[in-house]
XYZ file of C-alpha atoms in Angstrom:
652
model
C 81.981 130.205 -92.253
C 78.953 128.761 -90.482
C 79.288 128.399 -86.743
C 78.856 124.810 -85.327
C 76.440 125.121 -82.589
C 77.693 123.092 -79.405
C 75.633 120.887 -77.395
C 73.393 123.008 -74.920
C 74.400 122.501 -71.216
C 72.020 122.240 -68.523
C 73.260 124.886 -66.652
C 74.901 127.443 -68.957
C 77.511 128.868 -66.466
C 79.773 130.450 -67.070
C 77.388 131.833 -69.761
C 78.261 130.865 -73.630
C 78.409 133.288 -76.315
C 79.266 136.472 -73.738
C 82.646 137.755 -73.452
C 84.538 139.648 -70.202
C 82.743 139.964 -67.138
C 79.118 139.228 -68.948
C 80.272 135.313 -68.773
C 79.967 135.584 -65.310
C 76.835 137.681 -64.578
C 74.053 134.962 -64.107
C 71.155 135.468 -66.422
C 67.579 136.460 -65.112
C 66.491 132.933 -65.542
C 69.197 131.597 -63.883
C 68.692 134.353 -60.796
C 64.947 133.163 -60.792
C 65.661 129.680 -60.876
C 68.358 130.145 -57.922
C 65.858 132.016 -55.849
C 63.178 129.308 -56.589
C 65.509 126.363 -55.609
C 66.396 128.533 -52.239
C 62.665 129.000 -51.160
C 61.810 125.165 -52.162
C 64.747 124.363 -49.944
C 63.846 126.477 -47.013
C 60.221 125.152 -47.418
C 61.287 122.009 -47.111
C 63.869 122.651 -44.445
C 60.977 124.311 -42.429
C 58.665 121.243 -43.001
C 61.242 118.770 -41.523
C 62.115 121.034 -38.751
C 58.285 121.689 -38.199
C 57.699 117.859 -38.587
C 60.494 117.190 -36.095
C 59.541 119.493 -33.432
C 56.601 118.573 -31.181
C 54.699 120.354 -28.402
C 56.512 119.491 -25.401
C 54.909 118.854 -21.905
C 54.296 121.865 -20.023
C 56.991 123.332 -17.348
C 55.678 122.518 -13.944
C 56.739 125.900 -12.781
C 55.064 125.379 -9.228
C 57.042 122.176 -8.796
C 60.584 123.815 -9.242
C 62.816 123.092 -6.560
C 63.631 125.796 -4.014
C 66.369 128.200 -4.144
C 68.618 127.533 -0.821
C 71.001 130.157 0.746
C 73.944 128.817 3.262
C 76.293 130.550 5.757
C 79.821 130.968 5.181
C 80.090 127.636 7.277
C 78.062 125.542 4.966
C 74.937 125.455 7.145
C 71.580 126.527 5.825
C 70.516 129.953 6.313
C 66.854 129.679 4.387
C 64.986 128.143 1.697
C 63.423 130.652 -0.532
C 60.651 128.420 -2.585
C 58.776 127.302 -4.310
C 57.251 129.567 -6.922
C 54.698 131.867 -5.891
C 51.639 131.215 -8.409
C 47.926 130.905 -8.372
C 46.278 129.873 -11.583
C 42.956 131.740 -12.078
C 40.426 131.390 -14.915
C 39.749 134.375 -17.259
C 36.349 134.874 -15.631
C 38.236 135.979 -12.735
C 40.416 138.521 -14.696
C 38.555 141.881 -15.624
C 38.239 142.487 -19.344
C 39.785 145.724 -18.744
C 42.822 143.774 -17.485
C 43.000 141.430 -20.677
C 42.905 144.727 -22.567
C 45.787 146.273 -20.764
C 48.017 143.382 -21.427
C 47.046 142.925 -24.862
C 47.551 147.040 -25.248
C 51.007 146.750 -24.015
C 52.368 143.476 -25.166
C 50.491 142.357 -28.738
C 47.529 144.640 -29.823
C 47.295 142.118 -32.732
C 46.633 139.049 -30.613
C 43.526 138.128 -31.763
C 44.448 138.235 -35.426
C 47.949 137.139 -35.592
C 49.225 133.558 -36.460
C 50.727 133.528 -32.897
C 54.424 134.640 -33.942
C 56.004 137.664 -35.054
C 58.865 137.527 -37.888
C 60.263 140.688 -37.357
C 60.636 139.850 -33.614
C 62.400 136.934 -34.156
C 64.497 137.938 -36.962
C 65.628 140.879 -34.453
C 66.457 138.538 -31.876
C 68.241 136.206 -34.168
C 70.394 138.887 -35.446
C 71.447 140.349 -32.122
C 72.115 137.051 -30.679
C 74.633 135.804 -33.660
C 76.255 139.496 -33.370
C 76.442 139.069 -29.292
C 74.094 142.105 -28.922
C 71.498 142.268 -26.190
C 68.588 140.763 -27.181
C 65.099 142.767 -27.564
C 61.549 142.840 -27.402
C 58.892 141.680 -29.876
C 57.839 138.411 -29.189
C 54.076 137.910 -29.512
C 51.894 136.901 -26.359
C 51.794 133.565 -27.959
C 55.388 133.326 -27.840
C 56.031 134.577 -24.596
C 53.742 131.808 -23.357
C 55.423 129.097 -24.989
C 58.509 130.392 -23.772
C 57.416 130.900 -20.054
C 55.557 127.255 -20.361
C 57.345 124.969 -22.387
C 61.064 126.058 -22.763
C 63.961 127.418 -21.050
C 64.909 131.067 -20.667
C 67.918 130.709 -22.470
C 68.486 133.159 -25.339
C 69.908 130.875 -27.683
C 69.224 130.322 -31.587
C 68.043 126.827 -31.116
C 65.903 127.963 -28.330
C 64.734 130.800 -30.325
C 63.652 128.479 -33.390
C 61.812 126.203 -31.368
C 60.023 128.820 -29.640
C 58.956 130.077 -33.380
C 57.862 126.448 -34.368
C 55.961 125.603 -31.162
C 54.315 128.937 -31.118
C 52.680 128.325 -34.716
C 51.602 124.796 -33.532
C 50.045 125.847 -30.118
C 48.294 128.709 -32.217
C 46.821 126.343 -34.408
C 45.943 123.941 -31.182
C 44.891 126.392 -28.664
C 42.467 128.844 -28.533
C 43.424 132.512 -28.050
C 41.290 132.569 -24.737
C 43.458 129.311 -23.751
C 46.616 130.879 -24.792
C 45.901 134.437 -22.800
C 44.767 132.275 -19.810
C 48.286 130.332 -19.666
C 50.246 133.621 -20.205
C 48.508 135.574 -17.654
C 49.166 132.647 -15.290
C 52.941 132.194 -16.151
C 54.127 135.386 -16.844
C 56.596 137.354 -14.082
C 55.510 140.621 -12.489
C 57.997 140.871 -10.029
C 58.268 141.136 -6.287
C 58.678 137.432 -6.401
C 54.827 136.928 -8.030
C 54.170 134.495 -11.407
C 50.634 135.329 -12.633
C 48.106 138.037 -12.577
C 46.610 136.447 -9.141
C 50.016 136.794 -7.199
C 50.997 139.927 -8.445
C 47.385 141.350 -7.824
C 48.272 140.398 -4.115
C 51.805 141.601 -4.376
C 51.195 145.168 -5.418
C 47.729 145.992 -4.373
C 46.746 143.311 -1.422
C 43.661 142.361 -3.549
C 42.491 139.440 -5.881
C 42.880 139.585 -9.717
C 38.973 139.867 -9.960
C 38.987 143.057 -8.212
C 41.721 145.071 -10.236
C 40.312 148.179 -12.019
C 41.463 149.329 -15.400
C 44.175 151.742 -13.583
C 45.638 148.757 -11.573
C 45.428 146.444 -14.438
C 47.388 149.173 -16.654
C 49.998 149.058 -13.694
C 50.764 145.244 -13.823
C 50.682 145.411 -17.455
C 53.484 147.843 -17.476
C 55.635 145.343 -15.323
C 55.479 142.765 -17.937
C 58.030 144.683 -19.791
C 60.194 144.175 -16.946
C 59.613 144.509 -13.025
C 63.247 145.821 -12.543
C 62.960 148.678 -14.793
C 59.234 149.405 -14.017
C 58.418 148.395 -10.466
C 57.648 152.025 -9.306
C 58.555 151.108 -5.556
C 62.333 150.195 -6.233
C 63.434 153.800 -7.338
C 62.727 157.205 -8.614
C 63.566 156.472 -12.080
C 61.284 153.226 -11.978
C 58.587 154.993 -10.689
C 58.871 157.957 -13.473
C 59.084 154.771 -16.318
C 56.025 153.407 -14.420
C 53.963 156.522 -14.406
C 54.985 156.983 -18.315
C 54.121 153.573 -19.188
C 50.816 153.381 -17.516
C 49.879 156.163 -19.039
C 50.652 154.923 -22.499
C 48.780 151.933 -21.840
C 45.556 153.429 -20.976
C 45.970 156.085 -23.850
C 46.614 152.989 -25.939
C 43.134 151.232 -25.127
C 41.467 154.540 -26.186
C 43.468 154.265 -29.669
C 42.526 150.645 -30.113
C 38.944 151.083 -29.502
C 39.079 149.315 -25.950
C 38.312 152.018 -23.853
C 36.324 155.229 -24.453
C 37.776 158.535 -23.972
C 35.187 159.291 -20.869
C 36.694 156.105 -19.336
C 39.843 157.295 -19.935
C 39.443 160.755 -18.270
C 38.656 159.077 -15.036
C 41.912 157.669 -14.381
C 44.485 160.706 -13.719
C 46.125 159.897 -10.828
C 48.736 156.800 -10.770
C 47.678 154.159 -8.106
C 50.427 153.693 -5.993
C 50.991 150.007 -4.940
C 51.681 149.046 -1.444
C 55.062 148.927 -0.015
C 57.190 145.728 -0.684
C 57.283 142.929 1.856
C 59.258 139.977 2.695
C 57.800 136.457 3.340
C 57.856 135.185 6.986
C 61.019 132.909 6.154
C 62.870 136.074 5.641
C 62.066 137.805 8.795
C 64.916 139.391 11.009
C 68.191 139.666 9.297
C 67.567 137.038 6.788
C 65.993 139.067 4.417
C 68.674 141.678 4.016
C 71.495 138.966 3.596
C 69.503 137.446 0.794
C 68.896 140.949 -0.756
C 72.529 141.691 -0.508
C 73.543 138.205 -1.765
C 71.122 138.625 -4.657
C 72.209 141.995 -5.679
C 75.749 140.597 -5.792
C 74.710 137.804 -7.722
C 72.896 139.957 -10.374
C 75.905 142.329 -10.709
C 78.055 139.260 -11.390
C 76.503 137.102 -13.511
C 73.597 138.624 -15.041
C 71.019 136.689 -13.725
C 67.478 138.784 -12.895
C 65.226 138.317 -10.168
C 62.738 136.373 -12.492
C 65.590 133.874 -13.303
C 66.389 133.730 -9.469
C 62.583 133.324 -8.547
C 62.388 130.230 -10.753
C 64.429 128.365 -8.107
C 66.723 125.252 -8.194
C 69.756 127.537 -6.840
C 72.364 126.677 -4.317
C 73.891 129.754 -2.928
C 76.751 129.852 -0.791
C 77.371 133.306 0.776
C 80.239 134.758 2.925
C 78.012 135.492 5.966
C 79.195 134.369 9.370
C 76.101 133.015 11.496
C 77.853 134.297 14.777
C 78.800 137.640 13.908
C 75.667 138.171 12.359
C 73.865 137.392 15.332
C 76.014 139.174 17.491
C 75.789 142.340 15.531
C 71.808 141.816 15.586
C 72.273 141.527 19.549
C 74.754 144.607 19.775
C 72.037 146.836 17.778
C 69.285 145.539 19.929
C 71.104 145.787 23.459
C 72.046 149.637 22.510
C 68.953 150.632 21.075
C 66.972 149.438 24.163
C 69.373 151.277 26.369
C 69.467 154.697 24.600
C 66.275 155.063 22.322
C 63.022 155.616 23.736
C 60.240 157.047 21.612
C 57.744 157.071 24.621
C 59.899 159.647 26.133
C 61.821 161.777 23.619
C 59.885 162.500 20.254
C 63.598 162.713 18.697
C 63.746 158.962 19.214
C 60.947 158.556 16.788
C 62.249 157.013 13.409
C 65.608 156.216 14.740
C 67.218 153.766 12.056
C 70.505 151.671 12.296
C 72.550 149.987 9.527
C 75.986 148.179 9.997
C 78.081 145.912 8.048
C 81.706 143.779 8.468
C 83.764 143.442 5.878
C 87.089 141.401 5.904
C 90.290 143.129 4.741
C 91.799 140.323 3.184
C 89.633 139.521 0.435
C 86.670 141.681 0.928
C 84.134 139.373 2.247
C 81.174 140.651 3.669
C 80.907 138.678 6.984
C 78.026 140.437 8.812
C 75.743 143.086 8.151
C 72.459 144.513 9.956
C 69.917 145.928 7.373
C 66.873 147.055 10.139
C 64.594 145.831 12.530
C 62.989 143.164 10.809
C 62.956 142.602 6.810
C 59.360 141.635 6.767
C 58.497 145.081 8.553
C 60.949 147.067 7.001
C 61.908 146.562 3.591
C 64.536 148.967 2.666
C 67.968 147.688 3.671
C 69.755 150.291 6.103
C 73.208 148.334 5.381
C 73.072 149.178 1.833
C 71.362 152.485 1.576
C 72.809 155.348 -0.191
C 70.925 158.219 1.531
C 72.846 158.787 4.662
C 75.643 161.316 4.811
C 79.155 160.409 6.061
C 79.983 163.251 7.711
C 83.521 163.182 9.202
C 83.873 159.783 8.770
C 84.712 160.767 5.087
C 87.433 162.773 6.282
C 89.887 160.222 6.406
C 90.019 160.139 2.454
C 90.874 163.567 2.585
C 93.992 162.632 4.533
C 94.874 159.943 2.241
C 94.697 162.005 -0.675
C 96.573 164.539 0.876
C 99.242 162.252 1.403
C 99.546 159.992 -1.270
C 101.763 161.016 -4.138
C 99.898 161.462 -7.645
C 101.379 158.687 -10.395
C 102.235 161.703 -12.454
C 104.435 163.259 -9.495
C 108.181 162.520 -9.430
C 109.564 160.498 -6.131
C 110.837 162.309 -3.364
C 114.558 162.558 -3.371
C 114.863 162.941 0.382
C 114.490 160.213 2.944
C 111.206 161.948 4.162
C 108.670 159.662 3.046
C 105.685 162.515 2.924
C 105.924 165.909 1.557
C 105.550 168.418 4.518
C 103.342 170.446 1.918
C 100.512 167.969 2.422
C 100.141 169.205 6.037
C 99.785 165.726 7.624
C 100.397 167.080 10.945
C 97.805 169.879 10.305
C 95.006 167.170 9.365
C 95.749 164.562 11.797
C 95.399 167.059 14.440
C 92.428 168.344 12.786
C 91.026 164.560 12.896
C 91.608 164.219 16.106
C 90.179 167.731 17.353
C 87.267 167.098 15.054
C 88.005 170.372 13.158
C 86.775 171.039 9.702
C 88.682 174.305 8.088
C 91.954 172.496 7.816
C 90.058 169.708 5.488
C 88.263 172.410 3.547
C 91.576 174.255 2.725
C 93.075 170.551 1.938
C 90.470 170.297 -0.601
C 91.002 173.671 -2.244
C 94.716 172.591 -2.103
C 94.673 169.241 -3.541
C 91.617 169.470 -5.626
C 88.412 167.753 -4.864
C 88.393 165.665 -8.114
C 91.533 163.867 -6.420
C 89.834 163.220 -3.252
C 86.748 161.891 -5.074
C 88.710 159.435 -7.214
C 90.725 158.155 -4.473
C 87.659 157.424 -2.285
C 86.009 155.540 -5.232
C 89.379 153.583 -5.932
C 89.120 152.815 -2.181
C 85.648 151.078 -2.016
C 83.105 153.815 -2.467
C 80.612 153.972 -5.406
C 80.952 156.993 -7.730
C 77.152 157.243 -7.547
C 76.960 157.674 -4.037
C 79.618 160.989 -4.266
C 78.304 164.265 -3.610
C 78.653 167.310 -5.800
C 82.269 168.718 -5.853
C 81.360 171.464 -3.644
C 83.498 173.613 -1.006
C 82.019 171.146 1.796
C 82.806 168.046 0.041
C 85.809 166.968 2.209
C 83.469 167.222 5.335
C 81.324 164.297 4.264
C 78.470 165.494 2.103
C 78.702 162.085 0.233
C 76.231 159.099 1.152
C 77.991 155.741 0.727
C 76.302 152.535 2.289
C 77.725 151.347 5.172
C 79.215 148.015 3.241
C 81.127 150.381 1.224
C 82.386 152.314 4.083
C 83.536 149.251 6.116
C 85.042 147.947 2.644
C 86.839 151.535 1.993
C 88.192 151.580 5.510
C 89.856 148.257 4.918
C 92.140 149.822 2.638
C 93.700 151.566 5.320
C 93.683 148.661 7.467
C 95.639 146.336 4.745
C 98.496 148.620 4.210
C 96.873 150.386 1.321
C 95.192 147.024 -0.762
C 91.802 147.152 -1.590
C 89.477 144.111 -2.914
C 85.722 145.234 -3.699
C 83.364 143.592 -1.188
C 81.455 140.496 -2.134
C 78.868 138.444 -0.968
C 78.565 135.158 -2.676
C 81.588 132.661 -2.693
C 79.716 130.463 -5.029
C 76.640 128.791 -6.656
C 75.113 126.076 -8.528
C 71.925 125.700 -10.743
C 69.967 122.081 -11.014
C 73.653 120.950 -9.521
C 75.850 122.672 -12.407
C 78.262 125.352 -11.286
C 77.264 128.967 -11.907
C 80.102 130.910 -13.294
C 81.224 134.335 -12.643
C 82.445 134.595 -8.977
C 86.437 134.444 -9.443
C 87.724 136.866 -6.941
C 89.934 139.441 -8.355
C 93.493 140.019 -6.765
C 93.974 143.153 -4.179
C 94.792 146.007 -5.770
C 97.246 148.562 -4.468
C 95.438 151.979 -4.203
C 97.532 153.815 -1.419
C 101.260 153.515 -0.755
C 101.789 151.169 2.402
C 103.348 154.137 4.330
C 100.409 156.352 3.756
C 98.149 153.677 4.674
C 99.977 153.516 7.865
C 99.879 156.973 8.612
C 96.179 157.170 8.069
C 95.526 154.182 10.389
C 97.829 155.759 13.203
C 95.762 158.730 13.095
C 92.408 156.883 13.100
C 94.136 155.240 16.319
C 93.827 158.552 18.214
C 90.269 158.802 17.111
C 89.466 155.412 18.274
C 91.130 156.164 21.824
C 89.268 159.672 21.917
C 85.796 158.037 21.194
C 86.361 154.476 22.975
C 88.399 155.239 25.934
C 89.386 152.545 28.479
C 87.412 149.772 28.278
C 84.910 149.232 31.119
C 86.635 146.389 32.391
C 90.279 148.048 32.390
C 91.700 145.043 30.516
C 94.495 146.021 27.956
C 93.363 145.886 24.456
C 94.853 146.582 21.095
C 94.193 149.752 19.773
C 91.354 150.400 17.407
C 91.689 152.683 14.064
C 88.516 154.413 14.007
C 86.273 157.097 12.165
C 83.348 158.713 13.023
C 80.880 161.625 12.590
C 81.337 164.621 15.114
C 78.558 166.651 16.941
C 79.979 169.674 15.029
C 79.056 167.835 11.552
C 75.506 169.316 12.302
C 74.304 166.534 9.722
C 71.618 164.114 9.924
C 73.304 160.876 10.585
C 75.963 159.456 13.124
C 78.827 156.950 12.088
C 81.412 154.909 13.448
C 83.798 152.632 11.648
C 86.289 150.525 13.486
C 89.150 148.398 12.862
C 90.867 146.475 15.767
C 94.384 147.641 14.713
C 97.722 145.662 13.668
C 99.707 148.206 15.418
C 101.030 146.776 18.498
C 103.328 148.045 21.529
C 106.168 148.417 19.717
C 104.486 151.641 18.072
C 103.934 153.281 21.331
C 100.359 153.206 20.723
C 97.597 153.765 23.614
C 95.427 150.664 24.221
C 91.794 151.283 22.737
C 89.293 148.663 22.705
C 88.641 145.533 20.352
C 90.611 142.831 18.969
C 92.431 141.134 16.209
C 94.128 143.488 13.450
C 93.721 146.241 10.875
C 94.818 149.590 10.261
C 98.816 149.607 9.766
C 101.845 148.031 8.934
C 104.073 146.030 11.416
C 107.982 146.431 11.060
C 108.121 142.843 10.318
C 105.569 143.144 7.390
C 106.118 143.694 3.738
C 104.349 146.666 2.388
C 101.085 145.773 1.128
C 101.149 142.365 2.785
C 97.406 141.562 4.050
C 97.101 141.918 7.789
C 94.505 139.438 8.738
C 91.095 138.622 8.993
C 89.640 140.601 11.640
C 86.553 142.698 9.921
C 86.326 146.455 9.605
C 82.877 147.303 10.783
C 80.634 150.476 9.827
C 77.627 151.457 11.974
C 75.380 154.159 10.907
C 72.056 155.826 12.636
C 69.649 158.331 11.187
C 66.017 159.436 11.085
C 63.990 158.400 8.492
C 60.083 158.946 8.449
C 58.404 156.510 5.815
C 57.465 158.536 3.013
C 59.230 161.821 4.115
C 61.800 163.029 1.309
C 64.763 163.841 3.793
C 66.249 162.463 6.996
C 64.939 164.129 9.575
C 67.582 166.241 12.217
C 69.309 164.060 15.088
C 69.064 166.993 17.555
C 67.977 165.216 20.722
C 68.226 161.715 19.940
C 69.125 159.565 22.617
C 69.005 162.595 24.843
C 71.386 165.638 25.449
C 74.287 163.498 26.661
C 74.624 161.665 23.320
C 75.979 164.874 21.672
C 73.427 164.534 18.748
C 73.557 160.640 18.582
C 76.951 160.442 17.566
C 77.776 158.396 21.096
C 75.379 155.778 19.949
C 77.107 153.775 17.071
C 80.625 153.460 18.988
C 78.707 151.896 21.689
C 77.202 149.237 18.977
C 80.620 148.748 17.782
C 81.910 148.056 21.165
C 79.034 145.714 22.195
C 79.732 143.738 18.866
C 83.334 143.291 19.562
C 82.885 142.614 23.056
C 80.370 139.865 22.000
C 82.450 137.818 19.989
């Protein structure tokens, strides 16, 4: 029988004359048609988007609002602004610097269309999947982002960047784009643009940069927080490696001869960092700590903060900060005299006060002047703690591990922990019992408790026999914070420096404070505090005016430590006369548990304060010895930090 031919369909799908799965497989013509329609559709969409997005007006970076920091009472501390930038023309930038930047960031700059499809695609995929964005943008795209757009990492912003980059590439010459890029790029140290960067890192104009220094600045474009050689040893290593690569890259691209390259074998070290005069005294150190906290909590970078427009409310108490600075200055004047004793040269002090109730950093002393001494002594991790670390050993010996069954007797602490021996050794400044305790309970257990109490793991020393004697090097901020654990019944809250912030009037998220964590049993915290009160009495003695005071729970370094530091950490104690404690000095509370206080309840807001002293010659790899500091009567300088603590307490 002759088959009747049916009407031919416009789209033969499912396919006629096919059976089974083949009916559902498109023909090659259908595949080609679909692909063609897709391409036409995408082209139409691209044309529509291209026509819709115009090149906006340039961002007025120099007109951005300053960033303002406020004291805890709401009064203004300092205004950091406006953007540090000085525009220069390309004739003021050496060709070698231009070549370094192009070699580092976009070798095809002069021949490409202004965009990198591969870079855009990778960024879009990463953003959609929630992964960290990667580099790959051309110089034109980076210029567009700097000049016309926000720094937000969103799909919409990346699409606009792509379209505007194409238009800018058609409307502007490569020289105009390169000039704009060099004048708007972030180089770190508060500097936007090559001119400001040349001054920040080498103290010269951009026109005076040689190929070697130019390569260093080009390396910073990859990220100053990772490549500023002055920030850390790791940064320095990365900067040197990239500096070498950029110079070699110019040889490979024909922009530098091998003979010229051979001249640059020694890394041109940038000069030390400096703070603007508005951040003189302690202000620069306060801003430094606040910024570190902001970056850790929000993911913002120095580049973001430098753009301005932020209102930052800190936890710093104006009166306490000024009194702490005065206490250091007064004691230094009375005890340190470099003209009379060589050992008094290069003496540095650092200090911090942390509130037990919530971890707020209420005061700090970072050095003599942030504009002359950039390193923040309150936040350094280069000073060994010495005997001031021993209370953590005592606490570890007293604390029952989570996997250990509870005691079946009324005795709150197992005698095997040797509380009496360690407490007496702490009072007498003896070390062998603490070494033995480390062997008995385990160095890992001591380290883990110290870290849980607030010390950073990266500041912990190697787990060797001397570990319990304080070879670790925590900062003054972290030592004060960790001691609040003893002061607050075993509760600990990580220290913080910013209570909240806004950007252009909008609240910035990330400043929710976590609840305190019970690190130690309340009874253990009470026993450690009781032992520390003995140290406070022995160290501070009766006040000069003989007025009765509440006791002080205190930790300190001892002359027998023979270490290159001196510490004193003091908490005005909560233990009242009902405990039969001897009077020390200071006022307020911290350190124990009153009979009418529930275990773990907060004891109040009197801060715990850590004071450290050390000798650090600029450029020297290690701390200098303390022998002779302050004269023979100061016992290796260990008597000086307690004097600062007392002066600070009495001045409040």
